[in-house]
Amino acid sequence: MDFQLTEEQKAVRSLAHDFAMKELVPHVEEWEDEGVFHREIIEKMGAQGLYGCGFPEDIGGNAMGLLAQVLIIEEITRLCLEAGLSFNIQSMVVPKGIYNWGSDEQRQRHVPKLLRGEFVGCFSLTEPDCGSDAAAIKTRAVRVGDDYIVNGTKMWSTYGNVADLILLIVKTQPELGTKGASAFAVETKDLKGFAGAKIPSNIGSNCVPSAELIFDNCRVPASWRIAQEGEGFKVAMNALDYGRITVPARAVGIAQSALDKAIQYANERMAFGQQIGRFQMVQHLIADMVVETEAARLMVYRTANLADQGQTFSREASQGKYFATEVGVRVTERAMEIFGGYAFAKEYPIQRLLMAAKVMHTGEGSANIQRILIAEDALGYKKMTRHAAKPKFAL
Ligand SMILES: Cc1cc2nc3c(=O)[nH]c(=O)nc-3n(C[C@H](O)[C@H](O)[C@H](O)COP(=O)(O)OP(=O)(O)OC[C@H]3O[C@@H](n4cnc5c(N)ncnc54)[C@H](O)[C@@H]3O)c2cc1C
């Protein structure tokens, strides 16, 4: 086992750092005040190659591997939460879903555009009445000749109202349960019978929209279907495995950001004639924050490393998602404590970090759902490896 990063991996993290300091950090406050989506964030990150580590060069990637991708996600999220939120969609769930399950034509048509930031992606599974119980989705696609007619409502789709491409999971044969779901790569340009609206919410960033999507007799070509009819649930679960690399990587970036800010504040803030960092109880908080962040980081790196080696990684992804997102919440809560009353001042972004950490804790399979998967696997009731597919692309 080698815990050292390669020179190439260190260089990619440093490139992400320099990019964030130049292109993102100076604009964050302005973006948050405006509260609108800025497409140029995704375009610039795509042009810089920040989304493409998990894909080969012939499809627009740079083949540096998922550990390199995790390093980028962590560093960008640490410095700019808003930009960090784009990785799940642009570098993992949507392009991996299409790359692993689509035809050659579908891969070539969509994956390079997502990785280069020319297309904004969206993954849409959750509905108003079901999130954790994903098998209960009701949005329906009915085959009519060379098309499908889609009807239903989706909820909480990140970037859904601004996306060019939606990896959409629907039911084609509801009576078959999970075996009756299908996946589609839906292009939204000039799409009739489709509308997306931003959900007013507090997710830690004002400029990353979560959307409700309405499909009202929306006609999509059958050629947009990804994989076979009935394989949509497999596509979704496999895509979510990759999300369980991105989401904990972001949680580590959030935790590190909260820790950096708490350390700076503890060294500056004076009480009873000394820096608050000199108080033992504050030091206990800092010590726990350091150790937990480091442990979470190692778990995420382990998952990415397994994927890079071409191994199945569902179990480790679920464990890492559970632990790192718990850590994200705990560390940001402790940072709030260290900031005292100023934690609630808009001047300090700690509250935004806490909300973002909470979102990581809920999305991509909530903490409870991860606990169920991990416990059932450990008890031998349902092995997490039973459906796990080896990565289509490895180093
Ligand atoms: C900001 C944001 C962005 C999101 N982005 C996307 C996206 O891009 N695409 C997408 O498809 N979805 C997205 N989601 C949806 C997200 O994945 C769901 O919110 C999540 O899966 C939880 O589903 P739910 O909200 O319906 O909660 P519910 O499933 O109703 O769960 C509510 C609570 O009950 C608990 N619970 C549920 N079932 C069980 C059980 N069997 N045992 C124990 N506890 C249980 C849950 O852990 C949770 O605490 C996003 C959500 C948010 C908030």
PDB file of C-alpha atoms and ligand atoms in Angstrom, residues 123-126 130-132 156-158 203 210 359 362-364 366 368-369 372, ligand 1:
ATOM      1  CA  PHE A 123     -28.875  13.551 -13.182  1.00  0.00           C
ATOM      2  CA  SER A 124     -32.551  13.173 -12.465  1.00  0.00           C
ATOM      3  CA  LEU A 125     -33.854  10.312 -10.354  1.00  0.00           C
ATOM      4  CA  THR A 126     -35.524  11.811  -7.249  1.00  0.00           C
ATOM      5  CA  CYS A 130     -39.569   9.540  -3.259  1.00  0.00           C
ATOM      6  CA  GLY A 131     -35.837   9.965  -2.831  1.00  0.00           C
ATOM      7  CA  SER A 132     -34.386   7.164  -0.707  1.00  0.00           C
ATOM      8  CA  TRP A 156     -34.111  18.285  -6.597  1.00  0.00           C
ATOM      9  CA  SER A 157     -32.297  17.844  -9.903  1.00  0.00           C
ATOM     10  CA  THR A 158     -29.054  19.819  -9.571  1.00  0.00           C
ATOM     11  CA  ILE A 203     -28.136  24.567   0.206  1.00  0.00           C
ATOM     12  CA  SER A 210     -31.693  22.610  -7.678  1.00  0.00           C
ATOM     13  CA  VAL A 359     -26.564  18.387   1.673  1.00  0.00           C
ATOM     14  CA  THR A 362     -28.428  13.664   2.538  1.00  0.00           C
ATOM     15  CA  GLY A 363     -27.796  13.326  -1.196  1.00  0.00           C
ATOM     16  CA  GLU A 364     -26.430  10.311  -3.103  1.00  0.00           C
ATOM     17  CA  SER A 366     -28.616   9.532   2.873  1.00  0.00           C
ATOM     18  CA  ASN A 368     -29.268   6.190   7.044  1.00  0.00           C
ATOM     19  CA  ILE A 369     -29.384   4.502   3.656  1.00  0.00           C
ATOM     20  CA  ILE A 372     -28.422   0.061   5.960  1.00  0.00           C
TER      21      ILE A 372
HETATM   22  C1  LIG B   1     -29.410  20.194  -2.749  1.00  0.00           C
HETATM   23  C2  LIG B   1     -29.855  18.855  -3.235  1.00  0.00           C
HETATM   24  C3  LIG B   1     -29.408  18.405  -4.465  1.00  0.00           C
HETATM   25  C4  LIG B   1     -29.856  17.174  -4.962  1.00  0.00           C
HETATM   26  N1  LIG B   1     -29.486  16.795  -6.212  1.00  0.00           N
HETATM   27  C5  LIG B   1     -30.080  15.722  -6.772  1.00  0.00           C
HETATM   28  C6  LIG B   1     -29.856  15.408  -8.150  1.00  0.00           C
HETATM   29  O1  LIG B   1     -29.078  16.078  -8.841  1.00  0.00           O
HETATM   30  N2  LIG B   1     -30.543  14.361  -8.690  1.00  0.00           N
HETATM   31  C7  LIG B   1     -31.418  13.608  -7.970  1.00  0.00           C
HETATM   32  O2  LIG B   1     -31.994  12.688  -8.542  1.00  0.00           O
HETATM   33  N3  LIG B   1     -31.640  13.858  -6.660  1.00  0.00           N
HETATM   34  C8  LIG B   1     -31.004  14.904  -6.055  1.00  0.00           C
HETATM   35  N4  LIG B   1     -31.236  15.208  -4.735  1.00  0.00           N
HETATM   36  C9  LIG B   1     -32.173  14.369  -3.972  1.00  0.00           C
HETATM   37  C10 LIG B   1     -31.490  13.554  -2.883  1.00  0.00           C
HETATM   38  O3  LIG B   1     -30.776  12.497  -3.446  1.00  0.00           O
HETATM   39  C11 LIG B   1     -32.617  13.109  -1.947  1.00  0.00           C
HETATM   40  O4  LIG B   1     -33.068  14.254  -1.242  1.00  0.00           O
HETATM   41  C12 LIG B   1     -32.148  12.039  -0.987  1.00  0.00           C
HETATM   42  O5  LIG B   1     -31.944  10.834  -1.682  1.00  0.00           O
HETATM   43  C13 LIG B   1     -33.173  11.794   0.134  1.00  0.00           C
HETATM   44  O6  LIG B   1     -34.443  11.611  -0.405  1.00  0.00           O
HETATM   45  P1  LIG B   1     -35.710  12.417   0.159  1.00  0.00           P
HETATM   46  O7  LIG B   1     -35.342  13.866   0.207  1.00  0.00           O
HETATM   47  O8  LIG B   1     -36.883  12.033  -0.637  1.00  0.00           O
HETATM   48  O9  LIG B   1     -35.844  11.952   1.643  1.00  0.00           O
HETATM   49  P2  LIG B   1     -36.631  10.654   2.153  1.00  0.00           P
HETATM   50  O10 LIG B   1     -36.293   9.481   1.317  1.00  0.00           O
HETATM   51  O11 LIG B   1     -38.054  11.012   2.310  1.00  0.00           O
HETATM   52  O12 LIG B   1     -35.964  10.489   3.581  1.00  0.00           O
HETATM   53  C14 LIG B   1     -36.266  11.360   4.673  1.00  0.00           C
HETATM   54  C15 LIG B   1     -35.518  10.850   5.887  1.00  0.00           C
HETATM   55  O13 LIG B   1     -35.939   9.508   6.164  1.00  0.00           O
HETATM   56  C16 LIG B   1     -34.823   8.653   6.185  1.00  0.00           C
HETATM   57  N5  LIG B   1     -35.173   7.333   5.612  1.00  0.00           N
HETATM   58  C17 LIG B   1     -35.791   7.075   4.439  1.00  0.00           C
HETATM   59  N6  LIG B   1     -35.907   5.749   4.258  1.00  0.00           N
HETATM   60  C18 LIG B   1     -35.329   5.161   5.334  1.00  0.00           C
HETATM   61  C19 LIG B   1     -35.098   3.809   5.745  1.00  0.00           C
HETATM   62  N7  LIG B   1     -35.477   2.761   4.975  1.00  0.00           N
HETATM   63  N8  LIG B   1     -34.505   3.585   6.941  1.00  0.00           N
HETATM   64  C20 LIG B   1     -34.075   4.611   7.710  1.00  0.00           C
HETATM   65  N9  LIG B   1     -34.252   5.909   7.380  1.00  0.00           N
HETATM   66  C21 LIG B   1     -34.855   6.173   6.214  1.00  0.00           C
HETATM   67  C22 LIG B   1     -33.744   9.326   5.341  1.00  0.00           C
HETATM   68  O14 LIG B   1     -32.431   8.916   5.712  1.00  0.00           O
HETATM   69  C23 LIG B   1     -34.006  10.796   5.673  1.00  0.00           C
HETATM   70  O15 LIG B   1     -33.341  11.108   6.854  1.00  0.00           O
HETATM   71  C24 LIG B   1     -30.745  16.382  -4.189  1.00  0.00           C
HETATM   72  C25 LIG B   1     -31.159  16.839  -2.930  1.00  0.00           C
HETATM   73  C26 LIG B   1     -30.718  18.051  -2.454  1.00  0.00           C
HETATM   74  C27 LIG B   1     -31.220  18.528  -1.112  1.00  0.00           C
END
